[in-house]
Every structure is written in C-alpha cells, then in structure tokens.
Short mmCIF file of C-alpha atoms (C1' of nucleotides) in Angstrom, two decimals:
data_model
loop_
_atom_site.label_atom_id
_atom_site.label_comp_id
_atom_site.label_asym_id
_atom_site.label_seq_id
_atom_site.Cartn_x
_atom_site.Cartn_y
_atom_site.Cartn_z
CA MET A 1 109.29 113.96 65.38
CA LYS A 2 110.68 110.56 66.26
CA ILE A 3 111.28 110.00 69.98
CA THR A 4 111.75 107.13 72.45
CA ILE A 5 109.29 106.35 75.23
CA THR A 6 111.53 107.68 78.03
CA GLU A 7 111.68 111.03 76.22
CA ALA A 8 107.88 111.35 76.20
CA GLY A 9 107.88 113.64 79.25
CA GLN A 10 109.75 116.32 77.30
CA HIS A 11 107.17 116.35 74.49
CA VAL A 12 103.84 116.84 76.25
CA GLY A 13 101.26 118.24 73.84
CA GLU A 14 103.42 117.53 70.78
CA GLU A 15 102.77 115.08 68.00
CA VAL A 16 105.48 112.41 68.00
CA THR A 17 106.26 109.09 66.35
CA ILE A 18 107.55 106.11 68.33
CA GLY A 19 108.99 102.88 66.97
CA ALA A 20 107.57 100.18 69.25
CA TRP A 21 106.27 96.69 69.78
CA LEU A 22 102.79 95.88 70.99
CA ALA A 23 103.14 94.24 74.42
CA ASN A 24 99.41 93.80 74.98
CA LYS A 25 96.12 95.43 74.07
CA ARG A 26 92.62 95.89 75.42
CA SER A 27 89.72 97.19 73.45
CA SER A 28 86.04 97.91 73.59
CA GLY A 29 83.64 99.01 70.87
CA LYS A 30 84.84 102.58 70.62
CA ILE A 31 88.20 102.78 72.44
CA ALA A 32 91.36 100.66 72.35
CA PHE A 33 94.35 100.65 74.69
CA LEU A 34 97.70 99.60 73.24
CA GLN A 35 100.48 98.66 75.68
CA LEU A 36 103.62 99.73 73.85
CA ARG A 37 107.28 99.10 74.55
CA ASP A 38 110.34 100.29 72.68
CA GLY A 39 113.18 99.00 74.85
CA THR A 40 113.59 102.29 76.68
CA GLY A 41 110.28 101.94 78.50
CA PHE A 42 106.57 101.26 78.37
CA ILE A 43 103.74 103.60 77.46
CA GLN A 44 100.04 103.20 76.75
CA GLY A 45 98.58 104.29 73.42
CA VAL A 46 94.91 105.29 73.46
CA VAL A 47 92.95 104.94 70.22
CA VAL A 48 89.51 106.56 70.23
CA LYS A 49 87.23 105.55 67.36
CA SER A 50 85.48 108.92 67.12
CA GLU A 51 88.88 110.65 66.72
CA VAL A 52 90.72 108.37 64.29
CA GLY A 53 87.88 107.00 62.22
CA GLU A 54 86.71 103.48 61.43
CA GLU A 55 89.75 102.38 59.43
CA VAL A 56 92.51 103.22 61.94
CA PHE A 57 90.39 101.93 64.79
CA GLN A 58 89.87 98.53 63.14
CA GLN A 59 93.58 98.42 62.37
CA ALA A 60 94.41 99.09 66.04
CA LYS A 61 92.05 96.36 67.21
CA SER A 62 93.57 93.80 64.87
CA ILE A 63 97.27 94.26 65.74
CA THR A 64 98.69 91.06 67.20
CA GLN A 65 100.88 90.83 70.31
CA GLU A 66 104.55 91.72 69.64
CA SER A 67 103.92 93.16 66.18
CA SER A 68 106.32 96.01 65.43
CA LEU A 69 105.01 99.40 64.41
CA TYR A 70 105.56 103.10 64.08
CA ILE A 71 102.87 104.84 66.03
CA THR A 72 102.08 108.54 65.82
CA GLY A 73 100.12 110.57 68.33
CA THR A 74 100.10 113.36 70.88
CA VAL A 75 101.84 112.93 74.24
CA GLN A 76 99.53 113.65 77.16
CA GLU A 77 100.05 113.70 80.87
CA ASP A 78 97.77 111.24 82.60
CA ASN A 79 98.03 110.02 86.16
CA ARG A 80 96.04 106.89 85.28
CA SER A 81 99.18 105.61 83.55
CA PRO A 82 101.86 104.22 85.89
CA PHE A 83 104.45 105.94 83.67
CA GLY A 84 102.66 109.29 83.97
CA TYR A 85 102.16 109.77 80.22
CA GLU A 86 99.99 108.40 77.45
CA LEU A 87 100.01 108.63 73.70
CA SER A 88 96.77 109.81 72.13
CA VAL A 89 97.12 107.90 68.86
CA SER A 90 96.39 109.42 65.46
CA SER A 91 97.91 106.86 63.08
CA ILE A 92 99.65 103.48 63.05
CA ASP A 93 102.14 102.12 60.55
CA ILE A 94 102.70 98.38 61.03
CA ILE A 95 106.26 97.30 60.27
CA ALA A 96 105.94 93.55 60.77
CA GLU A 97 103.03 91.54 62.02
CA ALA A 98 103.77 88.92 64.71
CA GLU A 99 102.06 85.55 64.55
CA ASP A 100 101.08 83.47 67.59
CA TYR A 101 103.49 85.02 70.10
CA PRO A 102 104.06 82.21 72.60
CA ILE A 103 104.41 84.23 75.81
CA THR A 104 100.90 85.32 76.64
CA PRO A 105 99.94 87.73 79.43
CA LYS A 106 99.25 84.76 81.73
CA GLU A 107 101.29 82.45 83.91
CA HIS A 108 104.01 80.29 82.46
CA GLY A 109 106.26 77.62 83.88
CA THR A 110 110.02 77.91 84.24
CA GLU A 111 110.88 75.41 81.53
CA PHE A 112 108.64 77.10 78.97
CA LEU A 113 110.02 80.54 79.78
CA MET A 114 113.62 79.30 79.67
CA ASP A 115 112.99 77.68 76.28
CA HIS A 116 111.76 81.09 75.12
CA ARG A 117 114.41 83.16 76.88
CA HIS A 118 115.07 85.10 73.65
CA LEU A 119 111.47 86.37 73.86
CA TRP A 120 111.06 86.33 77.64
CA LEU A 121 113.65 89.13 77.82
CA ARG A 122 110.98 91.42 76.32
CA SER A 123 108.75 91.15 79.38
CA ARG A 124 108.53 94.01 81.86
CA ARG A 125 110.06 92.04 84.68
CA GLN A 126 113.03 90.78 82.67
CA HIS A 127 113.49 94.24 81.19
CA ALA A 128 113.69 95.65 84.72
CA VAL A 129 116.22 93.04 85.88
CA MET A 130 118.46 93.73 82.86
CA LYS A 131 118.32 97.46 83.60
CA VAL A 132 119.36 96.83 87.21
CA ARG A 133 122.18 94.59 85.99
CA ASN A 134 123.35 97.34 83.67
CA GLU A 135 123.24 99.92 86.45
CA ILE A 136 125.36 97.68 88.67
CA ILE A 137 127.92 97.36 85.86
CA ARG A 138 127.86 101.11 85.22
CA ALA A 139 128.29 101.89 88.93
CA THR A 140 131.16 99.38 89.09
CA TYR A 141 133.13 101.13 86.34
CA GLU A 142 132.33 104.48 87.96
CA PHE A 143 133.51 103.36 91.40
CA PHE A 144 136.81 101.89 90.30
CA ASN A 145 137.61 104.53 87.69
CA ASP A 146 136.98 107.29 90.25
CA ARG A 147 139.50 105.65 92.57
CA GLY A 148 142.29 105.29 90.07
CA PHE A 149 141.87 101.61 89.26
CA VAL A 150 142.83 100.42 85.79
CA LYS A 151 140.61 97.86 84.10
CA VAL A 152 142.66 94.88 83.02
CA ASP A 153 141.29 91.92 81.08
CA PRO A 154 142.72 88.55 82.10
CA PRO A 155 142.69 85.68 79.59
CA ILE A 156 139.73 83.34 79.32
CA LEU A 157 141.72 80.46 77.82
CA THR A 158 144.29 79.23 80.31
CA GLY A 159 146.83 76.50 80.24
CA SER A 160 146.77 75.52 83.87
CA ALA A 161 144.11 74.86 86.42
CA PRO A 162 144.52 77.64 89.03
CA GLU A 163 143.24 75.46 91.86
CA GLY A 164 142.20 71.89 92.12
CA THR A 165 138.90 72.81 93.73
CA SER A 166 136.50 73.66 90.92
CA GLU A 167 135.74 71.55 87.90
CA LEU A 168 137.04 73.30 84.81
CA PHE A 169 135.83 73.24 81.26
CA HIS A 170 138.36 71.44 79.19
CA THR A 171 139.12 72.34 75.59
CA ARG A 172 141.94 72.07 73.07
CA TYR A 173 144.43 74.80 72.28
CA PHE A 174 145.85 73.42 69.03
CA ASP A 175 148.04 70.56 70.33
CA GLU A 176 147.80 71.49 74.02
CA ASP A 177 145.18 71.05 76.72
CA ALA A 178 143.44 74.26 77.75
CA TYR A 179 140.78 75.30 80.23
CA LEU A 180 138.19 78.06 80.38
CA SER A 181 139.02 80.47 83.16
CA GLN A 182 137.33 79.99 86.52
CA SER A 183 138.97 83.14 87.90
CA GLY A 184 141.28 85.82 86.59
CA GLN A 185 142.77 86.45 89.98
CA LEU A 186 146.30 85.16 89.52
CA TYR A 187 146.68 87.26 86.38
CA MET A 188 145.20 90.25 88.19
CA GLU A 189 147.94 89.92 90.82
CA ALA A 190 150.50 90.24 88.05
CA ALA A 191 148.59 93.25 86.70
CA ALA A 192 148.53 94.89 90.15
CA MET A 193 152.33 94.67 90.27
CA ALA A 194 152.37 96.59 86.97
CA LEU A 195 149.54 99.10 87.45
CA GLY A 196 148.96 99.30 91.21
CA LYS A 197 145.20 99.09 91.48
CA VAL A 198 143.36 97.05 88.88
CA PHE A 199 139.99 95.43 88.33
CA SER A 200 138.62 92.97 85.86
CA PHE A 201 135.10 92.31 84.68
CA GLY A 202 134.46 89.24 82.62
CA PRO A 203 132.94 85.78 82.32
CA THR A 204 134.09 82.77 84.31
CA PHE A 205 133.23 79.13 83.88
CA ARG A 206 132.62 76.34 86.37
CA ALA A 207 131.87 72.84 85.14
CA GLU A 208 130.20 71.93 88.42
CA LYS A 209 126.98 69.99 88.54
CA SER A 210 125.39 72.60 90.76
CA LYS A 211 121.62 72.86 90.66
CA THR A 212 120.59 75.67 92.95
CA ARG A 213 119.13 79.15 92.65
CA ARG A 214 122.59 80.59 93.29
CA HIS A 215 124.59 78.78 90.60
CA LEU A 216 125.32 79.32 86.94
CA ILE A 217 127.78 77.43 84.75
CA GLU A 218 128.88 80.69 83.12
CA PHE A 219 128.80 83.82 85.25
CA TRP A 220 130.44 87.23 85.43
CA MET A 221 132.89 88.33 88.08
CA ILE A 222 134.40 91.62 89.09
CA GLU A 223 137.89 91.01 90.45
CA PRO A 224 139.82 93.96 91.89
CA GLU A 225 143.41 93.51 93.02
CA MET A 226 145.38 96.17 94.89
CA ALA A 227 149.15 96.46 95.53
CA PHE A 228 150.11 97.72 99.00
CA TYR A 229 146.61 96.95 100.35
CA ASN A 230 146.40 94.75 103.43
CA PHE A 231 143.47 92.73 104.75
CA GLU A 232 141.91 95.75 106.44
CA ASP A 233 142.25 98.02 103.38
CA ASN A 234 140.68 95.28 101.29
CA LEU A 235 137.53 95.05 103.44
CA LYS A 236 137.16 98.81 103.31
CA VAL A 237 137.17 98.86 99.50
CA GLN A 238 134.64 96.04 99.45
CA GLU A 239 132.10 97.68 101.71
CA GLU A 240 132.47 101.04 99.97
CA TYR A 241 132.08 99.37 96.60
CA VAL A 242 129.01 97.33 97.52
CA SER A 243 127.25 100.27 99.17
CA HIS A 244 128.08 102.48 96.17
CA VAL A 245 126.50 99.95 93.84
CA VAL A 246 123.35 99.61 95.97
CA GLN A 247 122.93 103.38 96.35
CA SER A 248 123.43 103.86 92.59
CA VAL A 249 120.69 101.35 91.80
CA LEU A 250 118.39 103.09 94.29
CA ALA A 251 119.13 106.44 92.70
CA ASN A 252 118.82 105.39 89.05
CA CYS A 253 116.45 102.40 88.94
CA ARG A 254 113.44 103.48 91.00
CA LEU A 255 110.99 102.51 88.28
CA GLU A 256 112.60 99.09 87.79
CA LEU A 257 112.76 98.28 91.52
CA GLY A 258 109.10 99.22 91.77
CA ARG A 259 108.22 96.92 88.89
CA LEU A 260 110.10 94.12 90.65
CA ASP A 261 108.22 94.84 93.91
CA ARG A 262 111.57 95.21 95.65
CA ASP A 263 111.36 96.38 99.26
CA THR A 264 113.67 99.37 98.86
CA SER A 265 113.73 100.17 102.58
CA LYS A 266 115.99 97.14 102.99
CA LEU A 267 118.37 98.52 100.36
CA GLU A 268 118.39 102.03 101.86
CA GLN A 269 120.19 100.58 104.89
CA ILE A 270 123.11 99.26 102.85
CA LYS A 271 125.73 101.78 103.91
CA THR A 272 129.23 101.42 105.37
CA PRO A 273 130.45 100.06 107.69
CA PHE A 274 129.35 96.44 107.29
CA PRO A 275 129.28 94.12 110.31
CA ARG A 276 132.05 91.55 110.72
CA ILE A 277 132.35 88.31 112.57
CA THR A 278 135.25 85.90 112.65
CA TYR A 279 134.97 82.30 111.58
CA ASP A 280 135.44 81.31 115.26
CA GLU A 281 132.53 83.49 116.33
CA ALA A 282 130.39 82.17 113.50
CA ILE A 283 131.00 78.56 114.56
CA GLU A 284 130.15 79.44 118.15
CA PHE A 285 127.00 81.23 117.03
CA LEU A 286 125.90 78.26 114.92
CA HIS A 287 126.39 75.88 117.85
CA LYS A 288 124.22 78.14 120.01
CA GLN A 289 121.58 78.06 117.28
CA GLY A 290 121.54 74.28 117.46
CA PHE A 291 123.57 73.43 114.37
CA ASP A 292 125.40 70.32 115.52
CA ASP A 293 126.34 69.33 111.96
CA ILE A 294 129.36 71.65 111.86
CA LYS A 295 132.63 71.81 113.78
CA TRP A 296 135.73 74.04 113.71
CA GLY A 297 137.56 73.30 110.48
CA ASP A 298 134.48 72.66 108.34
CA ASP A 299 133.33 75.01 105.61
CA PHE A 300 129.88 76.57 105.91
CA GLY A 301 126.96 75.26 103.91
CA ALA A 302 124.16 77.40 102.52
CA PRO A 303 121.89 76.95 105.60
CA HIS A 304 124.76 78.07 107.88
CA GLU A 305 125.43 81.18 105.81
CA THR A 306 121.74 82.06 105.79
CA ALA A 307 121.45 81.62 109.58
CA ILE A 308 124.39 83.98 110.10
CA ALA A 309 123.18 86.56 107.58
CA GLU A 310 119.71 86.64 109.15
CA ASN A 311 121.16 88.47 112.17
CA TYR A 312 122.03 91.50 110.12
CA ASP A 313 120.22 93.94 107.86
CA LYS A 314 123.43 94.57 105.92
CA PRO A 315 125.88 92.24 104.22
CA VAL A 316 128.18 90.63 106.79
CA PHE A 317 131.87 89.76 106.52
CA ILE A 318 132.95 86.40 107.86
CA THR A 319 136.70 86.63 108.40
CA HIS A 320 139.70 84.48 109.37
CA TYR A 321 138.74 81.06 107.98
CA PRO A 322 140.90 78.02 108.73
CA THR A 323 143.91 77.87 106.42
CA ALA A 324 143.14 74.26 105.52
CA ILE A 325 139.82 75.00 103.79
CA LYS A 326 141.01 78.02 101.80
CA PRO A 327 143.11 78.34 98.63
CA PHE A 328 146.91 78.12 98.72
CA TYR A 329 147.57 81.81 98.00
CA MET A 330 145.93 83.32 101.09
CA GLN A 331 148.08 85.13 103.64
CA PRO A 332 148.11 83.48 107.08
CA ASP A 333 147.28 85.62 110.11
CA PRO A 334 150.72 86.49 111.63
CA ASN A 335 149.30 85.89 115.13
CA ARG A 336 147.54 82.64 114.27
CA GLU A 337 149.04 80.48 111.55
CA GLU A 338 145.96 78.24 111.43
CA VAL A 339 143.72 80.95 110.00
CA VAL A 340 144.08 83.21 106.94
CA LEU A 341 143.46 86.92 106.35
CA CYS A 342 140.39 86.38 104.24
CA ALA A 343 136.74 87.37 104.26
CA ASP A 344 133.57 86.23 102.56
CA LEU A 345 130.78 88.77 102.26
CA ILE A 346 127.35 87.25 102.79
CA ALA A 347 124.39 89.16 101.35
CA PRO A 348 121.25 89.62 103.45
CA GLU A 349 117.88 87.93 102.80
CA GLY A 350 119.38 84.53 102.02
CA TYR A 351 121.18 85.44 98.78
CA GLY A 352 124.41 83.87 99.99
CA GLU A 353 128.04 84.69 99.40
CA ILE A 354 128.59 87.54 96.96
CA ILE A 355 132.29 88.22 97.62
CA GLY A 356 135.29 86.12 98.46
CA GLY A 357 138.57 87.90 99.07
CA SER A 358 141.84 87.88 100.94
CA GLU A 359 145.26 89.32 101.47
CA ARG A 360 147.62 87.29 99.24
CA ILE A 361 150.87 85.67 100.28
CA HIS A 362 153.73 87.96 99.26
CA ASP A 363 156.56 85.96 100.83
CA ARG A 364 158.25 83.95 98.10
CA GLN A 365 159.35 81.07 100.29
CA LEU A 366 155.95 80.62 101.94
CA LEU A 367 154.17 80.65 98.58
CA GLU A 368 156.51 78.02 97.18
CA GLU A 369 155.89 75.84 100.23
CA ARG A 370 152.15 76.17 99.76
CA ILE A 371 152.36 75.24 96.09
CA LYS A 372 154.20 72.07 97.13
CA GLU A 373 151.78 71.30 99.97
CA HIS A 374 148.82 71.57 97.62
CA LYS A 375 150.65 69.35 95.11
CA LEU A 376 150.26 71.92 92.34
CA ASP A 377 152.25 71.80 89.12
CA GLU A 378 155.28 73.97 89.96
CA GLU A 379 156.07 74.55 86.31
CA ALA A 380 152.58 75.93 85.63
CA TYR A 381 152.79 78.29 88.62
CA LYS A 382 156.32 79.43 87.90
CA TRP A 383 155.25 82.82 86.58
CA TYR A 384 152.92 83.36 89.53
CA ALA A 385 155.63 82.54 92.06
CA GLU A 386 158.02 84.77 90.17
CA LEU A 387 155.89 87.81 91.04
CA ARG A 388 157.34 87.35 94.55
CA LYS A 389 160.88 87.23 93.25
CA TYR A 390 160.92 90.72 91.76
CA GLY A 391 159.88 93.32 94.29
CA SER A 392 157.09 91.52 96.11
CA VAL A 393 154.66 93.72 98.06
CA PRO A 394 151.71 93.05 100.34
CA HIS A 395 148.58 93.00 98.20
CA SER A 396 144.95 92.03 98.44
CA GLY A 397 141.95 91.50 96.25
CA PHE A 398 138.51 90.01 95.96
CA GLY A 399 135.99 88.66 93.51
CA LEU A 400 132.33 89.70 93.37
CA GLY A 401 129.78 87.49 91.63
CA LEU A 402 127.69 89.78 89.45
CA GLU A 403 124.60 87.60 89.10
CA ARG A 404 124.20 86.93 92.82
CA THR A 405 124.55 90.66 93.40
CA VAL A 406 121.92 91.42 90.76
CA ALA A 407 119.61 88.79 92.28
CA TRP A 408 119.98 90.29 95.75
CA ILE A 409 119.54 93.93 94.73
CA SER A 410 116.59 93.24 92.41
CA GLY A 411 115.05 90.77 94.82
CA VAL A 412 114.62 87.98 92.26
CA GLU A 413 114.63 84.40 93.51
CA HIS A 414 116.94 82.77 91.02
CA VAL A 415 120.18 83.85 89.30
CA ARG A 416 118.89 82.47 85.98
CA GLU A 417 116.85 85.67 85.60
CA THR A 418 119.83 87.95 86.21
CA ILE A 419 121.86 87.14 83.07
CA PRO A 420 120.46 87.51 79.53
CA PHE A 421 121.10 83.95 78.42
CA PRO A 422 121.86 81.74 81.42
CA ARG A 423 124.03 78.68 81.00
CA LEU A 424 122.71 76.13 83.46
CA LEU A 425 123.20 72.45 84.06
CA ASN A 426 121.50 70.86 81.01
CA ARG A 427 120.71 74.18 79.38
CA LEU A 428 122.69 75.54 76.45
CA TYR A 429 119.63 76.74 74.47
CA PRO A 430 118.80 79.38 73.47
"C1'" U B 1 126.35 62.41 92.21
"C1'" C B 2 122.44 62.07 96.17
"C1'" C B 3 117.31 63.21 98.22
"C1'" G B 4 112.27 64.93 97.11
"C1'" C B 5 108.36 66.51 93.52
"C1'" A B 6 106.28 66.77 88.65
"C1'" G B 7 105.19 65.58 83.14
"C1'" U B 8 97.27 65.71 80.42
"C1'" A B 9 95.13 71.16 74.61
"C1'" G B 10 99.92 76.45 72.27
"C1'" C B 11 100.22 78.02 77.95
"C1'" U B 12 98.65 77.18 83.37
"C1'" C B 13 96.28 73.25 85.59
"C1'" A B 14 91.93 69.77 87.35
"C1'" G B 15 90.78 64.72 86.57
"C1'" U B 16 93.40 58.83 91.48
"C1'" G B 17 90.19 52.11 87.51
"C1'" G B 18 84.57 53.08 83.59
"C1'" U B 19 82.66 58.54 77.28
"C1'" A B 20 89.21 63.70 77.88
"C1'" G B 21 87.85 68.76 81.32
"C1'" A B 22 88.40 74.24 82.86
"C1'" G B 23 90.74 79.06 82.46
"C1'" C B 24 93.97 81.71 79.26
"C1'" A B 25 95.80 82.15 74.08
"C1'" A B 26 93.95 81.91 68.90
"C1'" U B 27 89.40 82.92 65.62
"C1'" C B 28 84.39 85.44 65.33
"C1'" G B 29 80.93 88.83 67.73
"C1'" G B 30 79.64 92.64 71.86
"C1'" C B 31 81.21 96.73 75.01
"C1'" U B 32 83.96 104.72 75.48
"C1'" G B 33 89.09 104.44 80.54
"C1'" U B 34 90.99 99.27 80.23
"C1'" U B 35 95.29 97.71 83.95
"C1'" A B 36 96.82 89.55 83.45
"C1'" A B 37 90.17 94.08 81.11
"C1'" C B 38 85.29 91.93 80.75
"C1'" C B 39 80.83 89.04 78.31
"C1'" G B 40 79.09 85.20 74.47
"C1'" A B 41 80.47 81.55 70.76
"C1'" U B 42 84.07 78.56 67.91
"C1'" C B 43 88.65 75.91 67.54
"C1'" G B 44 91.91 72.90 70.16
"C1'" G B 45 94.38 65.96 72.69
"C1'" U B 46 99.79 60.05 70.56
"C1'" C B 47 97.36 62.08 78.74
"C1'" G B 48 106.43 62.27 78.44
"C1'" C B 49 108.29 57.23 76.19
"C1'" A B 50 108.28 51.79 76.56
"C1'" A B 51 106.61 47.38 78.68
"C1'" G B 52 103.25 45.07 82.18
"C1'" U B 53 98.53 44.17 85.43
"C1'" U B 54 93.16 44.45 84.19
"C1'" C B 55 87.03 43.06 80.78
"C1'" G B 56 88.73 48.19 80.82
"C1'" A B 57 94.60 52.49 82.42
"C1'" A B 58 95.60 59.64 82.15
"C1'" U B 59 94.76 56.90 86.85
"C1'" C B 60 97.99 50.81 89.31
"C1'" U B 61 103.37 48.40 88.62
"C1'" U B 62 108.46 48.51 86.49
"C1'" G B 63 112.19 50.80 83.56
"C1'" C B 64 113.79 55.03 80.86
"C1'" C B 65 113.68 60.30 79.39
"C1'" U B 66 112.84 65.46 80.60
"C1'" G B 67 112.09 69.39 83.97
"C1'" C B 68 111.67 71.66 88.93
"C1'" G B 69 113.20 72.24 94.24
"C1'" G B 70 117.16 71.19 97.56
"C1'" A B 71 122.18 69.14 99.14
"C1'" G B 72 127.40 68.98 98.11
"C1'" C B 73 130.89 72.61 95.67
"C1'" C B 74 131.35 77.52 94.95
"C1'" A B 75 130.74 83.68 93.37
#
RNA sequence: UCCGCAGUAGCUCAGUGGUAGAGCAAUCGGCUGUUAACCGAUCGGUCGCAAGUUCGAAUCUUGCCUGCGGAGCCA
C-alpha cells in the first residue's frame, strides 16, 4: 500500500511503500539508517543486513543524498525517532540517482544557500518555515471567510503611482507607462463600497534599495477594507485577526515550531486585547529612554520601534501619527487635526512593523484638498475621489505584511527565508 | 545612496612577507541503534579581478567586482 510519511501512524505493523528522497544516511557494517523525506514529513528507514540480505543492504549503503526512491517496509513505533515512527525496510526501488548534491549536512553560508534556493527548500528548516507560512495563509482565509469578508483581487499592473513615497517598478503597457502595484488599497476601497467587507491577498512590489532583514523587493500583503468600520472597529479586527493566526499556527504547526526551536511560550501570550500607545506617548517614552535623535513630527526608525516593542510581550499599536508624515487618504482625528486616525502594529522581539492601517477620509471635499496638497495627478485619482461622490461612508482598512509575520511567528532572523523564492536587492536568481 | 565587515579546495574556515592547510563532502575500507554518526586512507587550489611595492605577496598599497550586516524608506 502506498502512503505518505504523515500517514505512517495509521499503518503501524503494516507493510507500506513510500515515495521519498534520501535526505541523509548513516551506516555501519550490518545496519543502515536512511533519513527519508517525502514533502509531507520526515521518517527514518532502518535497513538491517541480516533481515534484507547482502544485495539490498549494499544497495542501501550506496544510495546518494537526494536520490529519489520507492521504499517498502513495515511501519513501527519507536520513541528513538523524533517523529515517533520508523520504517523497517524490506526493499528499495531507486527512481533516479542524485549526483553530488551541493547542500551537505554541514554549515553553509548565506550566499551559497541563496544561490541554491531551489534545493535549500528541501531542508528541514525551510520545509518547516514554508509549512508555517501556509498555515498563516490558511488561517487568514478562514478568519475573513468566517466573518463574511469577500476576497477581492486588485490589479497588479497599475497606471498611476498611488503615492509618491515608495519607488515603483516601471514597465510598459503597450504604448502607456505602467507600474507594478505597491498596494491594492485604493482598489480595495472601491471593492468595499461594492461588497461591504473585503480582503485581498497578493504580491506587491517596491523598487527600494532596502538591504535589511525586514525587506523584500517582492512581498505578499493581506489588505482588508471594511465599509462602516471606524478607527476603533479597525483595531479590533486587526488584533482578533493576528491572534487568530498565531493561535492557529500553535495549534497546527507544533512539529514545525519545534524544528525551528521557536519559544512557543512567547506565542501563547498573543491574545486580544493588544496594548496601545499614541504617537505622543511613544515620543515621550523615547525621550525618557535617552533617544535625543527624534522629535515630534519625525517618523520612527527601526531602533525606535524596537525600543517601544520591547516593553510588551504582545504586538503593540502605535496610534495617532502626525498627519504630515502619513499618506493623503488618512482620516484626521476630529479633535486634533494635526494627527490622523491610524495605527501601526509593531511585532514583539524586534520583528518590526507588521501592520499599517487607518480610517480613510470619506469626505469628498477634504480628500480633494489632500490630493491637491500632495500634488498628486488629479486625473489619475479621479475614480478614487469619485467613491466619495456616490454614497460615501466611513470606512477603514489595513495591510499586513505576510513575510514579516511569518518571520516573527517562526522566529527566523531574516524575511528571505519566509518566501519560497525571495526577490532581494541584487538577487533575481533562482 | 551612506557606514562597517568579508572574498583561500565543491562547502565552512585557518593561514598577517619565506614550500598552500584543517574539518566536512566525494571515492575506497572498517563498524548492529546512528541522530551534522564515528574511525582509517585517497582525491581535491588561477588564494575574487587588475595593477603596484618587494629578492620574494594569500599576506602590504590602490582601484574595481561580488556578498554579508546595518542605516534611510517601508509591510
């Protein structure tokens, strides 16, 4: 019977066949241990010379790393295996022999591993990170579907630059200029006016020369947008969403988190409500901490965010930023025109900002003023402004960076390990 | 774009002016419970590239290239 490695527990004592690759092997004169992986998991095959005979034993000893094979044997419970089960091998059918697999079971440098990303993905650690990423995506769909959100896909090719802030990838659209999307938000606002509560999940592109552990050139964002939701409603969705995702990973990725040596006690605490501080309070706090390189009106740098986040064992919202340093579409605080109804969510343990969100301006006149103040192309934003002409309603939304979230939850240092094929500054291969 | 660090065997690194080294991988042999297995042997080099200093350069100088860490910007 053909099974996968994760199904082994249901077939104890039975003879099964598994299609697998050889991750590593160890052998002595009369016994060989084959570390097998099939994509669903890892299991150890034990080949005993006195049981299989000379021929099969020699065959087992000679299999090279990452060769593919069908392996047949009896599933046995064994607490010496970290998985809990072993395969007592009876026969091996080699599909394709691998030659000089470059990633050996020893240390490798970043450049070498990145050059071999297509193979690096096979390693236990990368396998675990990809499973966590998948669980976060699964939990995201679950969360928003359960709450009546409709998934809407905004375009990736756009004709106008949504904001002047980020560097965009330029391309041609037949005879016109076009740009790769850096955010689907404006389109999601239109979608929210049609469908009420919507969310998107897709790639975004930033042509910034950023070279840090938190930046990718191409990364994936989840962007919910909700009609009739104010600032307060927005924060509530965010904290419920983030804690749902963390609790789902804890529930469904125990094995993977263990393999990544993630301190799960820190994740257990991620439950609503999340702490909040205002921008004003954050500035005051930073001054008390001795940061004299920042004053009211400046945006926070990474060291500032980290210093603030270190006070909490949960993600923390920083709210009410100065209007001047935030995008044109954010709703000003009715009591204080100089700040906006926005919040960034900073992850604990130094992983930085994972969410940026706000209530959006729904007043037509104010939005048009802002477009002029920011010297944006009025023609290009005509459709966006028009959303306020036909039945405008208060609405809010946010964007969550998937890779930073994966990095935080899995406890990996760098976002380049959280996406299958990272696009980085100076890296487009493989 | 700026600041700092690095580039030597397939991989990870040592070698700081005088014959190019180790561990791992690979190959061969040994070992009945290995966990990056272990033990012995063999194989393995344009010392990033270019120019310069010197009797002599992996080592010192200059330029360039590549990568890493960080900043800015952002999710």
